[in-house]
mmCIF file of N, CA and C in Angstrom:
data_model
loop_
_atom_site.group_PDB
_atom_site.id
_atom_site.type_symbol
_atom_site.label_atom_id
_atom_site.label_comp_id
_atom_site.label_asym_id
_atom_site.label_seq_id
_atom_site.Cartn_x
_atom_site.Cartn_y
_atom_site.Cartn_z
ATOM 1 N N LEU A 659 -0.771 -3.619 7.355
ATOM 2 C CA LEU A 659 -1.140 -4.156 8.658
ATOM 3 C C LEU A 659 0.023 -4.057 9.635
ATOM 4 N N LEU A 660 1.209 -4.533 9.229
ATOM 5 C CA LEU A 660 2.334 -4.560 10.150
ATOM 6 C C LEU A 660 2.760 -3.163 10.560
ATOM 7 N N GLY A 661 2.764 -2.250 9.605
ATOM 8 C CA GLY A 661 3.140 -0.878 9.919
ATOM 9 C C GLY A 661 2.185 -0.244 10.913
ATOM 10 N N ARG A 662 0.894 -0.471 10.729
ATOM 11 C CA ARG A 662 -0.107 0.083 11.656
ATOM 12 C C ARG A 662 0.017 -0.543 13.041
ATOM 13 N N ALA A 663 0.233 -1.852 13.084
ATOM 14 C CA ALA A 663 0.370 -2.534 14.371
ATOM 15 C C ALA A 663 1.615 -2.050 15.100
ATOM 16 N N GLN A 664 2.693 -1.871 14.364
ATOM 17 C CA GLN A 664 3.932 -1.393 14.966
ATOM 18 C C GLN A 664 3.761 0.033 15.485
ATOM 19 N N ALA A 665 3.094 0.869 14.724
ATOM 20 C CA ALA A 665 2.880 2.259 15.134
ATOM 21 C C ALA A 665 1.979 2.342 16.365
ATOM 22 N N ALA A 666 1.034 1.423 16.489
ATOM 23 C CA ALA A 666 0.119 1.429 17.633
ATOM 24 C C ALA A 666 0.834 1.066 18.928
ATOM 25 N N GLY A 667 1.919 0.327 18.815
ATOM 26 C CA GLY A 667 2.672 -0.046 20.003
ATOM 27 C C GLY A 667 2.173 -1.298 20.695
ATOM 28 N N GLU A 668 0.984 -1.708 20.390
ATOM 29 C CA GLU A 668 0.456 -2.944 20.952
ATOM 30 C C GLU A 668 -0.563 -3.529 19.991
ATOM 31 N N ILE A 669 -0.775 -4.823 20.138
ATOM 32 C CA ILE A 669 -1.720 -5.517 19.277
ATOM 33 C C ILE A 669 -2.318 -6.668 20.081
ATOM 34 N N VAL A 670 -3.584 -6.920 19.893
ATOM 35 C CA VAL A 670 -4.260 -8.042 20.537
ATOM 36 C C VAL A 670 -4.679 -8.989 19.422
ATOM 37 N N LEU A 671 -4.273 -10.235 19.532
ATOM 38 C CA LEU A 671 -4.639 -11.241 18.543
ATOM 39 C C LEU A 671 -5.675 -12.176 19.163
ATOM 40 N N ILE A 672 -6.809 -12.304 18.513
ATOM 41 C CA ILE A 672 -7.869 -13.203 18.963
ATOM 42 C C ILE A 672 -7.890 -14.369 17.989
ATOM 43 N N CYS A 673 -7.675 -15.566 18.504
ATOM 44 C CA CYS A 673 -7.573 -16.743 17.647
ATOM 45 C C CYS A 673 -8.862 -17.547 17.671
ATOM 46 N N GLY A 674 -9.490 -17.646 16.525
ATOM 47 C CA GLY A 674 -10.682 -18.476 16.409
ATOM 48 C C GLY A 674 -10.295 -19.943 16.380
ATOM 49 N N HIS A 675 -11.271 -20.806 16.537
ATOM 50 C CA HIS A 675 -11.014 -22.239 16.500
ATOM 51 C C HIS A 675 -12.138 -22.916 15.724
ATOM 52 N N TYR A 676 -11.784 -23.839 14.837
ATOM 53 C CA TYR A 676 -12.711 -24.535 13.957
ATOM 54 C C TYR A 676 -13.539 -23.573 13.117
ATOM 55 N N LYS A 677 -14.730 -23.227 13.531
ATOM 56 C CA LYS A 677 -15.603 -22.390 12.703
ATOM 57 C C LYS A 677 -15.380 -20.898 12.894
ATOM 58 N N GLY A 678 -14.512 -20.504 13.795
ATOM 59 C CA GLY A 678 -14.246 -19.087 13.956
ATOM 60 C C GLY A 678 -14.552 -18.579 15.346
ATOM 61 N N ILE A 679 -14.924 -17.312 15.412
ATOM 62 C CA ILE A 679 -15.178 -16.624 16.672
ATOM 63 C C ILE A 679 -16.667 -16.304 16.756
ATOM 64 N N ASP A 680 -17.219 -16.428 17.929
ATOM 65 C CA ASP A 680 -18.632 -16.114 18.163
ATOM 66 C C ASP A 680 -18.937 -14.721 17.607
ATOM 67 N N GLN A 681 -19.947 -14.627 16.778
ATOM 68 C CA GLN A 681 -20.299 -13.367 16.121
ATOM 69 C C GLN A 681 -20.572 -12.251 17.120
ATOM 70 N N ARG A 682 -21.106 -12.600 18.293
ATOM 71 C CA ARG A 682 -21.382 -11.574 19.304
ATOM 72 C C ARG A 682 -20.091 -10.908 19.773
ATOM 73 N N ALA A 683 -19.030 -11.692 19.906
ATOM 74 C CA ALA A 683 -17.734 -11.117 20.293
ATOM 75 C C ALA A 683 -17.241 -10.175 19.202
ATOM 76 N N LEU A 684 -17.421 -10.572 17.953
ATOM 77 C CA LEU A 684 -17.016 -9.703 16.842
ATOM 78 C C LEU A 684 -17.836 -8.422 16.829
ATOM 79 N N ASP A 685 -19.136 -8.548 17.101
ATOM 80 C CA ASP A 685 -20.000 -7.362 17.131
ATOM 81 C C ASP A 685 -19.594 -6.402 18.247
ATOM 82 N N LEU A 686 -19.233 -6.936 19.396
ATOM 83 C CA LEU A 686 -18.850 -6.099 20.537
ATOM 84 C C LEU A 686 -17.465 -5.474 20.375
ATOM 85 N N LEU A 687 -16.520 -6.261 19.886
ATOM 86 C CA LEU A 687 -15.128 -5.806 19.818
ATOM 87 C C LEU A 687 -14.789 -5.061 18.531
ATOM 88 N N ASN A 688 -15.522 -5.361 17.472
ATOM 89 C CA ASN A 688 -15.271 -4.758 16.164
ATOM 90 C C ASN A 688 -13.787 -4.824 15.771
ATOM 91 N N PRO A 689 -13.212 -6.035 15.797
ATOM 92 C CA PRO A 689 -11.779 -6.152 15.497
ATOM 93 C C PRO A 689 -11.491 -6.040 14.004
ATOM 94 N N ARG A 690 -10.257 -5.737 13.679
ATOM 95 C CA ARG A 690 -9.803 -5.776 12.288
ATOM 96 C C ARG A 690 -9.465 -7.234 11.996
ATOM 97 N N GLU A 691 -10.189 -7.838 11.079
ATOM 98 C CA GLU A 691 -9.945 -9.238 10.746
ATOM 99 C C GLU A 691 -8.867 -9.325 9.677
ATOM 100 N N VAL A 692 -7.996 -10.326 9.820
ATOM 101 C CA VAL A 692 -6.852 -10.486 8.931
ATOM 102 C C VAL A 692 -6.830 -11.906 8.389
ATOM 103 N N SER A 693 -6.536 -12.050 7.114
ATOM 104 C CA SER A 693 -6.368 -13.359 6.493
ATOM 105 C C SER A 693 -4.916 -13.510 6.065
ATOM 106 N N ILE A 694 -4.356 -14.689 6.269
ATOM 107 C CA ILE A 694 -2.999 -14.936 5.780
ATOM 108 C C ILE A 694 -3.016 -15.809 4.523
ATOM 109 N N GLY A 695 -4.188 -16.105 3.994
ATOM 110 C CA GLY A 695 -4.260 -16.879 2.760
ATOM 111 C C GLY A 695 -5.623 -17.514 2.565
ATOM 112 N N ASP A 696 -5.800 -18.087 1.398
ATOM 113 C CA ASP A 696 -7.071 -18.708 1.034
ATOM 114 C C ASP A 696 -7.045 -20.203 1.339
ATOM 115 N N TYR A 697 -7.058 -20.530 2.605
ATOM 116 C CA TYR A 697 -7.128 -21.915 3.050
ATOM 117 C C TYR A 697 -7.693 -21.917 4.463
ATOM 118 N N VAL A 698 -8.117 -23.089 4.935
ATOM 119 C CA VAL A 698 -8.735 -23.201 6.255
ATOM 120 C C VAL A 698 -7.809 -23.997 7.167
ATOM 121 N N LEU A 699 -7.593 -23.469 8.374
ATOM 122 C CA LEU A 699 -6.797 -24.155 9.383
ATOM 123 C C LEU A 699 -7.691 -24.541 10.551
ATOM 124 N N THR A 700 -7.191 -25.381 11.429
ATOM 125 C CA THR A 700 -7.959 -25.821 12.586
ATOM 126 C C THR A 700 -8.228 -24.688 13.560
ATOM 127 N N GLY A 701 -7.264 -23.804 13.710
ATOM 128 C CA GLY A 701 -7.426 -22.694 14.641
ATOM 129 C C GLY A 701 -6.625 -21.489 14.198
ATOM 130 N N GLY A 702 -6.750 -20.417 14.931
ATOM 131 C CA GLY A 702 -6.073 -19.177 14.585
ATOM 132 C C GLY A 702 -4.691 -19.019 15.181
ATOM 133 N N GLU A 703 -4.222 -20.039 15.901
ATOM 134 C CA GLU A 703 -2.929 -19.924 16.565
ATOM 135 C C GLU A 703 -1.765 -19.810 15.575
ATOM 136 N N LEU A 704 -1.764 -20.617 14.539
ATOM 137 C CA LEU A 704 -0.666 -20.554 13.560
ATOM 138 C C LEU A 704 -0.665 -19.236 12.786
ATOM 139 N N PRO A 705 -1.813 -18.757 12.309
ATOM 140 C CA PRO A 705 -1.809 -17.430 11.693
ATOM 141 C C PRO A 705 -1.342 -16.340 12.661
ATOM 142 N N ALA A 706 -1.696 -16.456 13.935
ATOM 143 C CA ALA A 706 -1.236 -15.476 14.925
ATOM 144 C C ALA A 706 0.284 -15.505 15.024
ATOM 145 N N LEU A 707 0.869 -16.696 14.985
ATOM 146 C CA LEU A 707 2.331 -16.807 15.023
ATOM 147 C C LEU A 707 2.968 -16.175 13.792
ATOM 148 N N VAL A 708 2.317 -16.294 12.649
ATOM 149 C CA VAL A 708 2.822 -15.653 11.432
ATOM 150 C C VAL A 708 2.872 -14.141 11.631
ATOM 151 N N VAL A 709 1.805 -13.575 12.159
ATOM 152 C CA VAL A 709 1.754 -12.128 12.407
ATOM 153 C C VAL A 709 2.810 -11.730 13.437
ATOM 154 N N ILE A 710 2.927 -12.510 14.511
ATOM 155 C CA ILE A 710 3.915 -12.211 15.550
ATOM 156 C C ILE A 710 5.322 -12.236 14.972
ATOM 157 N N ASP A 711 5.645 -13.260 14.198
ATOM 158 C CA ASP A 711 6.984 -13.361 13.615
ATOM 159 C C ASP A 711 7.277 -12.176 12.704
ATOM 160 N N ALA A 712 6.310 -11.800 11.884
ATOM 161 C CA ALA A 712 6.506 -10.664 10.977
ATOM 162 C C ALA A 712 6.727 -9.369 11.756
ATOM 163 N N LEU A 713 6.052 -9.215 12.883
ATOM 164 C CA LEU A 713 6.225 -8.021 13.714
ATOM 165 C C LEU A 713 7.551 -8.040 14.469
ATOM 166 N N VAL A 714 7.903 -9.177 15.032
ATOM 167 C CA VAL A 714 9.131 -9.280 15.822
ATOM 168 C C VAL A 714 10.358 -8.963 14.970
ATOM 169 N N ARG A 715 10.344 -9.340 13.705
ATOM 170 C CA ARG A 715 11.472 -9.040 12.811
ATOM 171 C C ARG A 715 11.740 -7.546 12.717
ATOM 172 N N ARG A 716 10.731 -6.725 12.992
ATOM 173 C CA ARG A 716 10.869 -5.268 12.883
ATOM 174 C C ARG A 716 11.413 -4.620 14.157
ATOM 175 N N ILE A 717 11.551 -5.385 15.223
ATOM 176 C CA ILE A 717 12.072 -4.838 16.478
ATOM 177 C C ILE A 717 13.588 -4.695 16.350
ATOM 178 N N PRO A 718 14.119 -3.503 16.634
ATOM 179 C CA PRO A 718 15.571 -3.304 16.535
ATOM 180 C C PRO A 718 16.337 -4.326 17.381
ATOM 181 N N GLY A 719 17.372 -4.906 16.771
ATOM 182 C CA GLY A 719 18.212 -5.871 17.460
ATOM 183 C C GLY A 719 17.798 -7.317 17.273
ATOM 184 N N VAL A 720 16.605 -7.561 16.748
ATOM 185 C CA VAL A 720 16.150 -8.943 16.569
ATOM 186 C C VAL A 720 16.926 -9.622 15.442
ATOM 187 N N LEU A 721 17.093 -8.938 14.335
ATOM 188 C CA LEU A 721 17.862 -9.484 13.216
ATOM 189 C C LEU A 721 19.327 -9.103 13.388
ATOM 190 N N GLY A 722 20.211 -9.962 12.947
ATOM 191 C CA GLY A 722 21.631 -9.659 13.039
ATOM 192 C C GLY A 722 21.999 -8.390 12.296
ATOM 193 N N ASN A 723 21.366 -8.163 11.160
ATOM 194 C CA ASN A 723 21.611 -6.967 10.357
ATOM 195 C C ASN A 723 20.263 -6.283 10.158
ATOM 196 N N SER A 724 20.101 -5.123 10.755
ATOM 197 C CA SER A 724 18.802 -4.443 10.692
ATOM 198 C C SER A 724 18.407 -4.052 9.273
ATOM 199 N N ASP A 725 19.382 -3.943 8.362
ATOM 200 C CA ASP A 725 19.071 -3.620 6.970
ATOM 201 C C ASP A 725 18.384 -4.785 6.259
ATOM 202 N N SER A 726 18.524 -5.994 6.800
ATOM 203 C CA SER A 726 17.940 -7.175 6.160
ATOM 204 C C SER A 726 16.444 -7.026 5.947
ATOM 205 N N ALA A 727 15.730 -6.563 6.952
ATOM 206 C CA ALA A 727 14.274 -6.433 6.849
ATOM 207 C C ALA A 727 13.877 -5.402 5.809
ATOM 208 N N GLU A 728 14.720 -4.408 5.583
ATOM 209 C CA GLU A 728 14.413 -3.366 4.599
ATOM 210 C C GLU A 728 14.537 -3.885 3.172
ATOM 211 N N GLN A 729 15.218 -5.012 2.992
ATOM 212 C CA GLN A 729 15.432 -5.582 1.664
ATOM 213 C C GLN A 729 14.567 -6.816 1.413
ATOM 214 N N ASP A 730 13.634 -7.102 2.314
ATOM 215 C CA ASP A 730 12.766 -8.272 2.170
ATOM 216 C C ASP A 730 11.756 -8.088 1.043
ATOM 217 N N SER A 731 11.148 -9.200 0.639
ATOM 218 C CA SER A 731 10.043 -9.139 -0.310
ATOM 219 C C SER A 731 8.977 -8.188 0.208
ATOM 220 N N PHE A 732 8.295 -7.538 -0.710
ATOM 221 C CA PHE A 732 7.173 -6.627 -0.455
ATOM 222 C C PHE A 732 7.582 -5.266 0.095
ATOM 223 N N THR A 733 8.866 -5.007 0.305
ATOM 224 C CA THR A 733 9.291 -3.736 0.899
ATOM 225 C C THR A 733 9.422 -2.649 -0.158
ATOM 226 N N ALA A 734 9.485 -1.415 0.311
ATOM 227 C CA ALA A 734 9.649 -0.270 -0.590
ATOM 228 C C ALA A 734 10.961 -0.367 -1.359
ATOM 229 N N ALA A 735 11.990 -0.920 -0.730
ATOM 230 C CA ALA A 735 13.285 -1.047 -1.402
ATOM 231 C C ALA A 735 13.176 -1.890 -2.671
ATOM 232 N N LEU A 736 12.233 -2.811 -2.691
ATOM 233 C CA LEU A 736 12.015 -3.659 -3.871
ATOM 234 C C LEU A 736 10.775 -3.232 -4.646
ATOM 235 N N ASP A 737 10.276 -2.055 -4.371
ATOM 236 C CA ASP A 737 9.050 -1.570 -5.021
ATOM 237 C C ASP A 737 7.902 -2.562 -4.862
ATOM 238 N N GLY A 738 7.865 -3.253 -3.721
ATOM 239 C CA GLY A 738 6.785 -4.191 -3.441
ATOM 240 C C GLY A 738 6.934 -5.550 -4.096
ATOM 241 N N ARG A 739 8.043 -5.770 -4.799
ATOM 242 C CA ARG A 739 8.250 -7.050 -5.493
ATOM 243 C C ARG A 739 8.796 -8.114 -4.540
ATOM 244 N N LEU A 740 8.914 -9.337 -5.064
ATOM 245 C CA LEU A 740 9.541 -10.431 -4.336
ATOM 246 C C LEU A 740 11.055 -10.321 -4.459
ATOM 247 N N GLU A 741 11.750 -10.920 -3.506
ATOM 248 C CA GLU A 741 13.209 -10.923 -3.538
ATOM 249 C C GLU A 741 13.724 -11.779 -4.688
ATOM 250 N N CYS A 742 14.960 -11.522 -5.053
ATOM 251 C CA CYS A 742 15.646 -12.364 -6.031
ATOM 252 C C CYS A 742 16.085 -13.656 -5.339
ATOM 253 N N PRO A 743 16.514 -14.661 -6.097
ATOM 254 C CA PRO A 743 17.081 -15.862 -5.475
ATOM 255 C C PRO A 743 18.390 -15.508 -4.759
ATOM 256 N N TRP A 744 18.684 -16.217 -3.687
ATOM 257 C CA TRP A 744 19.923 -16.004 -2.944
ATOM 258 C C TRP A 744 20.750 -17.278 -2.953
ATOM 259 N N TYR A 745 22.064 -17.126 -2.898
ATOM 260 C CA TYR A 745 22.991 -18.254 -2.924
ATOM 261 C C TYR A 745 24.016 -18.105 -1.807
ATOM 262 N N THR A 746 24.516 -19.236 -1.325
ATOM 263 C CA THR A 746 25.571 -19.243 -0.315
ATOM 264 C C THR A 746 26.750 -20.047 -0.846
ATOM 265 N N ARG A 747 27.679 -20.371 -0.002
ATOM 266 C CA ARG A 747 28.842 -21.172 -0.396
ATOM 267 C C ARG A 747 28.505 -22.646 -0.211
ATOM 268 N N PRO A 748 29.116 -23.538 -0.918
ATOM 269 C CA PRO A 748 30.174 -23.360 -1.913
ATOM 270 C C PRO A 748 29.598 -22.885 -3.251
ATOM 271 N N PRO A 749 30.458 -22.460 -4.169
ATOM 272 C CA PRO A 749 29.973 -21.959 -5.459
ATOM 273 C C PRO A 749 29.344 -23.043 -6.344
ATOM 274 N N GLU A 750 29.620 -24.309 -6.027
ATOM 275 C CA GLU A 750 29.013 -25.420 -6.766
ATOM 276 C C GLU A 750 28.553 -26.445 -5.744
ATOM 277 N N TYR A 751 27.315 -26.916 -5.905
ATOM 278 C CA TYR A 751 26.777 -27.928 -5.005
ATOM 279 C C TYR A 751 25.947 -28.908 -5.817
ATOM 280 N N ARG A 752 26.380 -30.168 -5.821
ATOM 281 C CA ARG A 752 25.686 -31.234 -6.541
ATOM 282 C C ARG A 752 25.397 -30.863 -7.990
ATOM 283 N N GLY A 753 26.366 -30.258 -8.601
ATOM 284 C CA GLY A 753 26.245 -29.896 -10.009
ATOM 285 C C GLY A 753 25.520 -28.591 -10.270
ATOM 286 N N LEU A 754 25.018 -27.952 -9.243
ATOM 287 C CA LEU A 754 24.331 -26.668 -9.390
ATOM 288 C C LEU A 754 25.291 -25.556 -8.990
ATOM 289 N N GLU A 755 25.428 -24.564 -9.864
ATOM 290 C CA GLU A 755 26.405 -23.507 -9.635
ATOM 291 C C GLU A 755 25.742 -22.171 -9.331
ATOM 292 N N VAL A 756 26.442 -21.372 -8.559
ATOM 293 C CA VAL A 756 26.033 -19.991 -8.320
ATOM 294 C C VAL A 756 26.221 -19.248 -9.639
ATOM 295 N N PRO A 757 25.285 -18.420 -10.054
ATOM 296 C CA PRO A 757 25.459 -17.658 -11.291
ATOM 297 C C PRO A 757 26.779 -16.875 -11.283
ATOM 298 N N GLU A 758 27.481 -16.943 -12.384
ATOM 299 C CA GLU A 758 28.815 -16.336 -12.502
ATOM 300 C C GLU A 758 28.826 -14.857 -12.130
ATOM 301 N N VAL A 759 27.784 -14.137 -12.496
ATOM 302 C CA VAL A 759 27.748 -12.701 -12.217
ATOM 303 C C VAL A 759 27.864 -12.425 -10.722
ATOM 304 N N LEU A 760 27.331 -13.316 -9.894
ATOM 305 C CA LEU A 760 27.375 -13.108 -8.451
ATOM 306 C C LEU A 760 28.767 -13.338 -7.876
ATOM 307 N N LEU A 761 29.593 -14.046 -8.609
ATOM 308 C CA LEU A 761 30.967 -14.300 -8.173
ATOM 309 C C LEU A 761 31.942 -13.291 -8.759
ATOM 310 N N SER A 762 31.452 -12.433 -9.643
ATOM 311 C CA SER A 762 32.326 -11.520 -10.393
ATOM 312 C C SER A 762 32.894 -10.379 -9.560
ATOM 313 N N GLY A 763 32.188 -9.986 -8.506
ATOM 314 C CA GLY A 763 32.638 -8.838 -7.728
ATOM 315 C C GLY A 763 32.248 -7.508 -8.343
ATOM 316 N N HIS A 764 31.569 -7.524 -9.488
ATOM 317 C CA HIS A 764 31.148 -6.298 -10.174
ATOM 318 C C HIS A 764 29.784 -5.892 -9.614
ATOM 319 N N HIS A 765 29.804 -4.939 -8.692
ATOM 320 C CA HIS A 765 28.598 -4.595 -7.934
ATOM 321 C C HIS A 765 27.435 -4.116 -8.798
ATOM 322 N N ALA A 766 27.706 -3.340 -9.818
ATOM 323 C CA ALA A 766 26.625 -2.842 -10.690
ATOM 324 C C ALA A 766 25.968 -4.001 -11.439
ATOM 325 N N ASN A 767 26.778 -4.936 -11.931
ATOM 326 C CA ASN A 767 26.226 -6.097 -12.639
ATOM 327 C C ASN A 767 25.435 -6.996 -11.686
ATOM 328 N N ILE A 768 25.940 -7.141 -10.475
ATOM 329 C CA ILE A 768 25.240 -7.950 -9.473
ATOM 330 C C ILE A 768 23.890 -7.321 -9.149
ATOM 331 N N GLU A 769 23.866 -6.017 -8.951
ATOM 332 C CA GLU A 769 22.616 -5.319 -8.640
ATOM 333 C C GLU A 769 21.622 -5.436 -9.801
ATOM 334 N N ALA A 770 22.109 -5.309 -11.031
ATOM 335 C CA ALA A 770 21.239 -5.448 -12.206
ATOM 336 C C ALA A 770 20.669 -6.866 -12.282
ATOM 337 N N TRP A 771 21.506 -7.870 -11.992
ATOM 338 C CA TRP A 771 21.054 -9.263 -11.992
ATOM 339 C C TRP A 771 19.961 -9.457 -10.946
ATOM 340 N N ARG A 772 20.198 -8.937 -9.740
ATOM 341 C CA ARG A 772 19.215 -9.088 -8.663
ATOM 342 C C ARG A 772 17.893 -8.415 -9.022
ATOM 343 N N GLU A 773 17.981 -7.230 -9.606
ATOM 344 C CA GLU A 773 16.777 -6.491 -10.011
ATOM 345 C C GLU A 773 15.972 -7.298 -11.036
ATOM 346 N N GLU A 774 16.658 -7.818 -12.048
ATOM 347 C CA GLU A 774 15.975 -8.582 -13.097
ATOM 348 C C GLU A 774 15.370 -9.869 -12.536
ATOM 349 N N ARG A 775 16.113 -10.568 -11.680
ATOM 350 C CA ARG A 775 15.586 -11.813 -11.097
ATOM 351 C C ARG A 775 14.414 -11.525 -10.163
ATOM 352 N N SER A 776 14.437 -10.404 -9.468
ATOM 353 C CA SER A 776 13.315 -10.008 -8.618
ATOM 354 C C SER A 776 12.066 -9.806 -9.471
ATOM 355 N N ARG A 777 12.204 -9.089 -10.573
ATOM 356 C CA ARG A 777 11.063 -8.867 -11.473
ATOM 357 C C ARG A 777 10.570 -10.191 -12.065
ATOM 358 N N GLU A 778 11.509 -11.026 -12.478
ATOM 359 C CA GLU A 778 11.173 -12.319 -13.068
ATOM 360 C C GLU A 778 10.414 -13.196 -12.063
ATOM 361 N N ARG A 779 10.929 -13.281 -10.852
ATOM 362 C CA ARG A 779 10.298 -14.097 -9.812
ATOM 363 C C ARG A 779 8.902 -13.558 -9.481
ATOM 364 N N THR A 780 8.780 -12.248 -9.398
ATOM 365 C CA THR A 780 7.485 -11.637 -9.097
ATOM 366 C C THR A 780 6.507 -11.881 -10.236
ATOM 367 N N ARG A 781 6.968 -11.743 -11.468
ATOM 368 C CA ARG A 781 6.115 -11.984 -12.641
ATOM 369 C C ARG A 781 5.609 -13.431 -12.638
ATOM 370 N N ASP A 782 6.487 -14.388 -12.263
ATOM 371 C CA ASP A 782 6.116 -15.804 -12.253
ATOM 372 C C ASP A 782 5.198 -16.173 -11.091
ATOM 373 N N ARG A 783 5.488 -15.629 -9.910
ATOM 374 C CA ARG A 783 4.796 -16.074 -8.702
ATOM 375 C C ARG A 783 3.682 -15.152 -8.216
ATOM 376 N N ARG A 784 3.836 -13.854 -8.420
ATOM 377 C CA ARG A 784 2.849 -12.883 -7.938
ATOM 378 C C ARG A 784 2.685 -11.746 -8.937
ATOM 379 N N PRO A 785 2.173 -12.028 -10.133
ATOM 380 C CA PRO A 785 2.032 -10.975 -11.140
ATOM 381 C C PRO A 785 1.151 -9.820 -10.681
ATOM 382 N N ASP A 786 0.280 -10.070 -9.714
ATOM 383 C CA ASP A 786 -0.572 -8.995 -9.194
ATOM 384 C C ASP A 786 0.245 -7.867 -8.568
ATOM 385 N N LEU A 787 1.456 -8.159 -8.128
ATOM 386 C CA LEU A 787 2.314 -7.129 -7.535
ATOM 387 C C LEU A 787 2.913 -6.208 -8.589
ATOM 388 N N LEU A 788 2.836 -6.611 -9.848
ATOM 389 C CA LEU A 788 3.389 -5.810 -10.942
ATOM 390 C C LEU A 788 2.299 -5.091 -11.716
ATOM 391 N N ALA A 789 1.117 -5.016 -11.174
ATOM 392 C CA ALA A 789 -0.028 -4.441 -11.888
ATOM 393 C C ALA A 789 0.243 -3.035 -12.402
ATOM 394 N N ASP A 790 1.050 -2.258 -11.684
ATOM 395 C CA ASP A 790 1.336 -0.882 -12.100
ATOM 396 C C ASP A 790 2.425 -0.804 -13.158
ATOM 397 N N GLU A 791 3.089 -1.924 -13.418
ATOM 398 C CA GLU A 791 4.159 -1.943 -14.411
ATOM 399 C C GLU A 791 3.637 -2.486 -15.732
ATOM 400 N N ASP A 792 4.485 -2.464 -16.713
ATOM 401 C CA ASP A 792 4.217 -2.984 -18.074
ATOM 402 C C ASP A 792 3.323 -2.089 -18.854
#
């Protein structure tokens, strides 16, 4: 969806309210309907903001590091998997420590750790994304 919307150069979001959008409008406009999950909201404004935020992240200059979006969950760089867990400073917080491998400076070991944690997280949270594996 995001790739197609970005390639089109423009997108129109129609936000339903309560029960949705008048069927006649749908019949006339023939829009591509999008779901952001299996739950019901009061209106379509919040889902529209989700779509807008996901699109805006792809605009050059929006993110401090443009490579960040290429490494997000669901991207080709991760083979469609979820991201690994991320840690910041300090190395210990309230008894919880950053995994030692991440502090080691050994880039190959760090990359292997991230790859394994990405697979583990995806297997736990979204096994459907690993359907082509195993």
